[in-house]
PDB file of C-alpha atoms in Angstrom:
ATOM      1  CA  SER D  20       0.000   0.000   0.000  1.00 44.00           C
ATOM      2  CA  GLY D  21       2.895   2.438   0.680  1.00 50.00           C
ATOM      3  CA  ASN D  22       5.452   3.648  -1.833  1.00 48.00           C
ATOM      4  CA  PHE D  23       8.266   1.740  -0.185  1.00 44.00           C
ATOM      5  CA  MET D  24       9.249  -0.236  -3.220  1.00 46.00           C
ATOM      6  CA  LEU D  25      10.772   1.573  -6.165  1.00 58.00           C
ATOM      7  CA  PRO D  26      11.674   0.232  -8.597  1.00 68.00           C
ATOM      8  CA  PHE D  27       9.171  -2.584  -8.669  1.00 77.00           C
ATOM      9  CA  PRO D  28      10.937  -5.967  -9.057  1.00 82.00           C
ATOM     10  CA  PRO D  29      10.699  -7.582 -12.497  1.00 85.00           C
ATOM     11  CA  VAL D  30       9.508 -10.888 -10.981  1.00 90.00           C
ATOM     12  CA  ILE D  31       7.586 -11.517  -7.749  1.00 90.00           C
ATOM     13  CA  ASP D  32       8.289 -14.811  -5.963  1.00 90.00           C
ATOM     14  CA  SER D  33       7.089 -16.533  -2.802  1.00 87.00           C
ATOM     15  CA  THR D  34       9.914 -15.056  -0.702  1.00 83.00           C
ATOM     16  CA  ILE D  35       8.839 -11.518  -1.628  1.00 85.00           C
ATOM     17  CA  LEU D  36       5.174 -12.322  -0.975  1.00 85.00           C
ATOM     18  CA  VAL D  37       5.929 -13.806   2.454  1.00 86.00           C
ATOM     19  CA  ALA D  38       8.015 -10.761   3.399  1.00 83.00           C
ATOM     20  CA  PHE D  39       5.264  -8.329   2.389  1.00 81.00           C
ATOM     21  CA  ARG D  40       2.534 -10.340   4.080  1.00 88.00           C
ATOM     22  CA  SER D  41       4.464 -10.336   7.363  1.00 89.00           C
ATOM     23  CA  CYS D  42       5.275  -6.599   7.178  1.00 86.00           C
ATOM     24  CA  GLU D  43       5.013  -4.351   4.109  1.00 81.00           C
ATOM     25  CA  GLN D  44       7.836  -2.111   5.274  1.00 81.00           C
ATOM     26  CA  LYS D  45      10.147  -5.058   5.978  1.00 79.00           C
ATOM     27  CA  GLY D  46       9.347  -6.445   2.525  1.00 78.00           C
ATOM     28  CA  ALA D  47      10.048  -3.075   0.936  1.00 78.00           C
ATOM     29  CA  TYR D  48      13.389  -2.692   2.685  1.00 79.00           C
ATOM     30  CA  ALA D  49      14.486  -6.258   1.926  1.00 79.00           C
ATOM     31  CA  HIS D  50      13.263  -6.547  -1.662  1.00 78.00           C
ATOM     32  CA  GLY D  51      12.761  -2.980  -2.854  1.00 73.00           C
ATOM     33  CA  HIS D  52      15.830  -1.340  -1.360  1.00 73.00           C
ATOM     34  CA  ASN D  53      17.952  -4.514  -1.053  1.00 71.00           C
ATOM     35  CA  LEU D  54      18.478  -3.963   2.683  1.00 73.00           C
ATOM     36  CA  ALA D  55      18.206  -7.321   4.421  1.00 67.00           C
ATOM     37  CA  ILE D  56      19.047  -8.364   7.952  1.00 66.00           C
ATOM     38  CA  ASP D  57      22.562  -9.780   8.233  1.00 64.00           C
ATOM     39  CA  GLY D  58      22.914 -13.503   8.688  1.00 67.00           C
ATOM     40  CA  THR D  59      21.723 -16.642   7.033  1.00 76.00           C
ATOM     41  CA  SER D  60      18.326 -18.066   7.865  1.00 82.00           C
ATOM     42  CA  LEU D  61      18.622 -21.621   9.208  1.00 87.00           C
ATOM     43  CA  ASP D  62      15.419 -22.594   7.402  1.00 86.00           C
ATOM     44  CA  LEU D  63      16.631 -21.267   4.043  1.00 85.00           C
ATOM     45  CA  HIS D  64      20.085 -22.755   4.480  1.00 90.00           C
ATOM     46  CA  PHE D  65      18.714 -26.188   5.421  1.00 92.00           C
ATOM     47  CA  GLY D  66      16.265 -26.092   2.499  1.00 89.00           C
ATOM     48  CA  GLY D  67      19.006 -25.005   0.110  1.00 90.00           C
ATOM     49  CA  ALA D  68      21.193 -27.900   1.209  1.00 94.00           C
ATOM     50  CA  ILE D  69      18.322 -30.361   0.694  1.00 93.00           C
ATOM     51  CA  ALA D  70      17.611 -28.888  -2.758  1.00 92.00           C
ATOM     52  CA  ALA D  71      21.284 -29.077  -3.769  1.00 94.00           C
ATOM     53  CA  GLY D  72      21.443 -32.716  -2.744  1.00 95.00           C
ATOM     54  CA  MET D  73      18.162 -33.632  -4.449  1.00 94.00           C
ATOM     55  CA  GLU D  74      19.282 -32.039  -7.699  1.00 95.00           C
ATOM     56  CA  VAL D  75      22.574 -33.954  -7.745  1.00 97.00           C
ATOM     57  CA  THR D  76      20.885 -37.232  -6.745  1.00 97.00           C
ATOM     58  CA  ARG D  77      18.213 -37.015  -9.404  1.00 96.00           C
ATOM     59  CA  LYS D  78      20.574 -35.936 -12.168  1.00 96.00           C
ATOM     60  CA  ALA D  79      22.992 -38.735 -11.292  1.00 97.00           C
ATOM     61  CA  PHE D  80      20.230 -41.349 -11.328  1.00 97.00           C
ATOM     62  CA  TYR D  81      17.951 -40.191 -14.149  1.00 95.00           C
ATOM     63  CA  LEU D  82      20.411 -38.498 -16.500  1.00 95.00           C
ATOM     64  CA  MET D  83      23.793 -40.104 -15.821  1.00 96.00           C
ATOM     65  CA  GLY D  84      22.614 -43.680 -15.207  1.00 96.00           C
ATOM     66  CA  LYS D  85      24.303 -44.040 -11.800  1.00 98.00           C
ATOM     67  CA  SER D  86      22.977 -46.610  -9.328  1.00 98.00           C
ATOM     68  CA  ALA D  87      20.528 -45.457  -6.682  1.00 97.00           C
ATOM     69  CA  SER D  88      23.030 -45.888  -3.855  1.00 95.00           C
ATOM     70  CA  GLU D  89      25.757 -43.989  -5.711  1.00 97.00           C
ATOM     71  CA  SER D  90      23.279 -41.247  -6.669  1.00 97.00           C
ATOM     72  CA  VAL D  91      22.146 -40.803  -3.052  1.00 96.00           C
ATOM     73  CA  ALA D  92      25.780 -40.742  -1.858  1.00 96.00           C
ATOM     74  CA  LEU D  93      26.587 -38.034  -4.439  1.00 97.00           C
ATOM     75  CA  GLY D  94      23.504 -36.118  -3.282  1.00 96.00           C
ATOM     76  CA  ILE D  95      24.518 -36.314   0.385  1.00 95.00           C
ATOM     77  CA  ASN D  96      27.963 -35.023  -0.580  1.00 96.00           C
ATOM     78  CA  ALA D  97      26.386 -32.124  -2.476  1.00 97.00           C
ATOM     79  CA  ALA D  98      24.120 -31.302   0.486  1.00 95.00           C
ATOM     80  CA  CYS D  99      27.155 -31.323   2.808  1.00 95.00           C
ATOM     81  CA  ASP D 100      29.138 -29.143   0.396  1.00 97.00           C
ATOM     82  CA  PHE D 101      26.250 -26.662   0.351  1.00 96.00           C
ATOM     83  CA  TRP D 102      26.085 -26.733   4.163  1.00 94.00           C
ATOM     84  CA  GLY D 103      29.775 -25.855   4.323  1.00 93.00           C
ATOM     85  CA  THR D 104      30.934 -24.351   7.609  1.00 91.00           C
ATOM     86  CA  TYR D 105      27.543 -22.895   8.526  1.00 89.00           C
ATOM     87  CA  ILE D 106      26.825 -22.973  12.251  1.00 85.00           C
ATOM     88  CA  GLY D 107      23.187 -22.464  13.111  1.00 79.00           C
ATOM     89  CA  PRO D 108      21.431 -22.091  16.443  1.00 80.00           C
ATOM     90  CA  SER D 109      22.166 -25.101  18.667  1.00 78.00           C
ATOM     91  CA  ASP D 110      18.610 -25.333  20.004  1.00 79.00           C
ATOM     92  CA  LYS D 111      16.979 -26.091  16.635  1.00 84.00           C
ATOM     93  CA  ALA D 112      16.072 -29.411  15.061  1.00 88.00           C
ATOM     94  CA  LYS D 113      17.631 -28.435  11.733  1.00 90.00           C
ATOM     95  CA  SER D 114      21.354 -29.194  11.829  1.00 89.00           C
ATOM     96  CA  TRP D 115      24.076 -30.841   9.771  1.00 88.00           C
ATOM     97  CA  ASP D 116      23.257 -34.176  11.456  1.00 89.00           C
ATOM     98  CA  THR D 117      19.521 -33.960  10.775  1.00 91.00           C
ATOM     99  CA  LEU D 118      20.249 -32.872   7.199  1.00 91.00           C
ATOM    100  CA  ILE D 119      21.984 -36.207   6.591  1.00 91.00           C
ATOM    101  CA  LEU D 120      19.235 -38.153   8.364  1.00 92.00           C
ATOM    102  CA  ALA D 121      16.462 -36.360   6.483  1.00 90.00           C
ATOM    103  CA  PHE D 122      18.144 -36.820   3.134  1.00 87.00           C
ATOM    104  CA  ASP D 123      18.885 -40.499   3.663  1.00 87.00           C
ATOM    105  CA  GLY D 124      15.397 -41.083   5.087  1.00 92.00           C
ATOM    106  CA  TYR D 125      13.747 -39.489   2.057  1.00 93.00           C
ATOM    107  CA  PHE D 126      15.196 -42.075  -0.302  1.00 93.00           C
ATOM    108  CA  LYS D 127      14.441 -44.924   2.093  1.00 94.00           C
ATOM    109  CA  GLN D 128      10.808 -43.792   2.050  1.00 93.00           C
ATOM    110  CA  TRP D 129      10.765 -43.180  -1.731  1.00 92.00           C
ATOM    111  CA  PRO D 130      13.478 -45.339  -3.357  1.00 96.00           C
ATOM    112  CA  LEU D 131      14.635 -44.015  -6.713  1.00 96.00           C
ATOM    113  CA  GLU D 132      14.204 -47.418  -8.385  1.00 96.00           C
ATOM    114  CA  THR D 133      10.514 -47.766  -7.463  1.00 96.00           C
ATOM    115  CA  ASP D 134       9.242 -44.193  -7.034  1.00 94.00           C
ATOM    116  CA  PRO D 135       6.366 -43.778  -9.531  1.00 94.00           C
ATOM    117  CA  LEU D 136       7.006 -40.019  -9.621  1.00 94.00           C
ATOM    118  CA  ARG D 137       9.634 -39.408 -12.314  1.00 94.00           C
ATOM    119  CA  PRO D 138      11.176 -36.203 -13.678  1.00 96.00           C
ATOM    120  CA  ALA D 139       9.294 -34.943 -16.742  1.00 94.00           C
ATOM    121  CA  PHE D 140      10.796 -34.168 -20.129  1.00 92.00           C
ATOM    122  CA  GLY D 141      12.905 -37.309 -20.302  1.00 88.00           C
ATOM    123  CA  GLY D 142      14.537 -36.603 -16.941  1.00 88.00           C
ATOM    124  CA  LYS D 143      15.237 -32.946 -17.708  1.00 89.00           C
ATOM    125  CA  GLY D 144      12.489 -31.596 -15.426  1.00 93.00           C
ATOM    126  CA  ILE D 145      14.929 -31.418 -12.486  1.00 95.00           C
ATOM    127  CA  GLU D 146      15.394 -27.937 -10.934  1.00 91.00           C
ATOM    128  CA  PHE D 147      12.895 -26.221 -13.183  1.00 87.00           C
ATOM    129  CA  SER D 148      12.416 -22.426 -13.195  1.00 89.00           C
ATOM    130  CA  PHE D 149       9.225 -20.717 -14.295  1.00 91.00           C
ATOM    131  CA  ALA D 150       7.825 -17.207 -14.778  1.00 94.00           C
ATOM    132  CA  VAL D 151       4.133 -16.626 -15.439  1.00 94.00           C
ATOM    133  CA  PRO D 152       2.492 -13.263 -16.193  1.00 95.00           C
ATOM    134  CA  ILE D 153      -0.663 -12.557 -14.205  1.00 93.00           C
ATOM    135  CA  PRO D 154      -2.692 -10.386 -16.621  1.00 91.00           C
ATOM    136  CA  GLU D 155      -5.300  -9.482 -13.978  1.00 91.00           C
ATOM    137  CA  VAL D 156      -2.681  -7.882 -11.689  1.00 88.00           C
ATOM    138  CA  LEU D 157      -0.889  -4.863 -13.112  1.00 90.00           C
ATOM    139  CA  ARG D 158       2.473  -3.570 -11.929  1.00 86.00           C
ATOM    140  CA  PRO D 159       2.213  -0.284  -9.972  1.00 83.00           C
ATOM    141  CA  ASP D 160       4.763   1.324 -12.327  1.00 82.00           C
ATOM    142  CA  GLY D 161       2.469   0.782 -15.333  1.00 85.00           C
ATOM    143  CA  GLN D 162       4.908  -1.602 -17.051  1.00 86.00           C
ATOM    144  CA  GLY D 163       2.439  -4.417 -17.718  1.00 89.00           C
ATOM    145  CA  PRO D 164       1.273  -7.367 -15.641  1.00 94.00           C
ATOM    146  CA  VAL D 165       2.965  -8.678 -12.522  1.00 91.00           C
ATOM    147  CA  ILE D 166       5.114 -11.706 -13.288  1.00 95.00           C
ATOM    148  CA  TYR D 167       5.151 -14.478 -10.698  1.00 94.00           C
ATOM    149  CA  GLY D 168       8.193 -16.733 -10.800  1.00 94.00           C
ATOM    150  CA  GLY D 169       9.888 -19.473  -8.912  1.00 91.00           C
ATOM    151  CA  ARG D 170      11.685 -22.747  -9.090  1.00 90.00           C
ATOM    152  CA  PHE D 171      10.463 -26.300  -8.619  1.00 90.00           C
ATOM    153  CA  ASP D 172      12.781 -29.001  -7.346  1.00 91.00           C
ATOM    154  CA  MET D 173      11.278 -31.062 -10.119  1.00 93.00           C
ATOM    155  CA  ILE D 174       8.486 -31.118 -12.653  1.00 94.00           C
ATOM    156  CA  GLY D 175       7.336 -34.672 -12.165  1.00 94.00           C
ATOM    157  CA  GLU D 176       5.149 -37.075 -14.075  1.00 95.00           C
ATOM    158  CA  LEU D 177       2.843 -39.395 -12.166  1.00 95.00           C
ATOM    159  CA  GLU D 178       0.160 -41.497 -13.849  1.00 94.00           C
ATOM    160  CA  GLY D 179      -0.085 -39.068 -16.773  1.00 91.00           C
ATOM    161  CA  MET D 180      -0.195 -35.939 -14.589  1.00 96.00           C
ATOM    162  CA  MET D 181       2.443 -33.213 -14.524  1.00 95.00           C
ATOM    163  CA  LEU D 182       3.198 -32.054 -10.960  1.00 94.00           C
ATOM    164  CA  GLY D 183       5.365 -29.315  -9.515  1.00 92.00           C
ATOM    165  CA  VAL D 184       7.538 -30.868  -6.782  1.00 91.00           C
ATOM    166  CA  ASP D 185       9.077 -28.854  -3.962  1.00 87.00           C
ATOM    167  CA  GLU D 186      10.300 -30.990  -1.073  1.00 80.00           C
ATOM    168  CA  LYS D 187      10.641 -28.025   1.297  1.00 68.00           C
ATOM    169  CA  THR D 188       6.903 -27.422   1.215  1.00 49.00           C
TER     170      THR D 188
END
């Protein structure tokens, strides 16, 4: 509602929407003026590590023909590389240890060899970005419709349906 955000971003994503819904001024400072609070969010860092590992695992299995166990091992390595030397709050459930457990547990629950959900486009639907204009919602600067964008961990195919997959949600 306020004029906090100039220039208007070319693409609106879920992070921007969440920031503005929690506090318009905070959203404007973070995404309009590029003034964010210092530090890395544990939730975003954990999710980024999971996404990095999932991408490597799926590409190794579906595109490179690696075995499931080798693909998962490569994915765990990628998740650990993403985690790096990050030290989060010690009183939270999300940690380096639980990252490994969560990642390993995912593929025990949904083994690559038998999971009916497969990456679309011949395996190329892994880490898939999108941007969709919303004609009914115009940009406040008069430069056309708002464009909503994001990234799926995978565009999957399941029983003839195309599904956007995002493990973090």
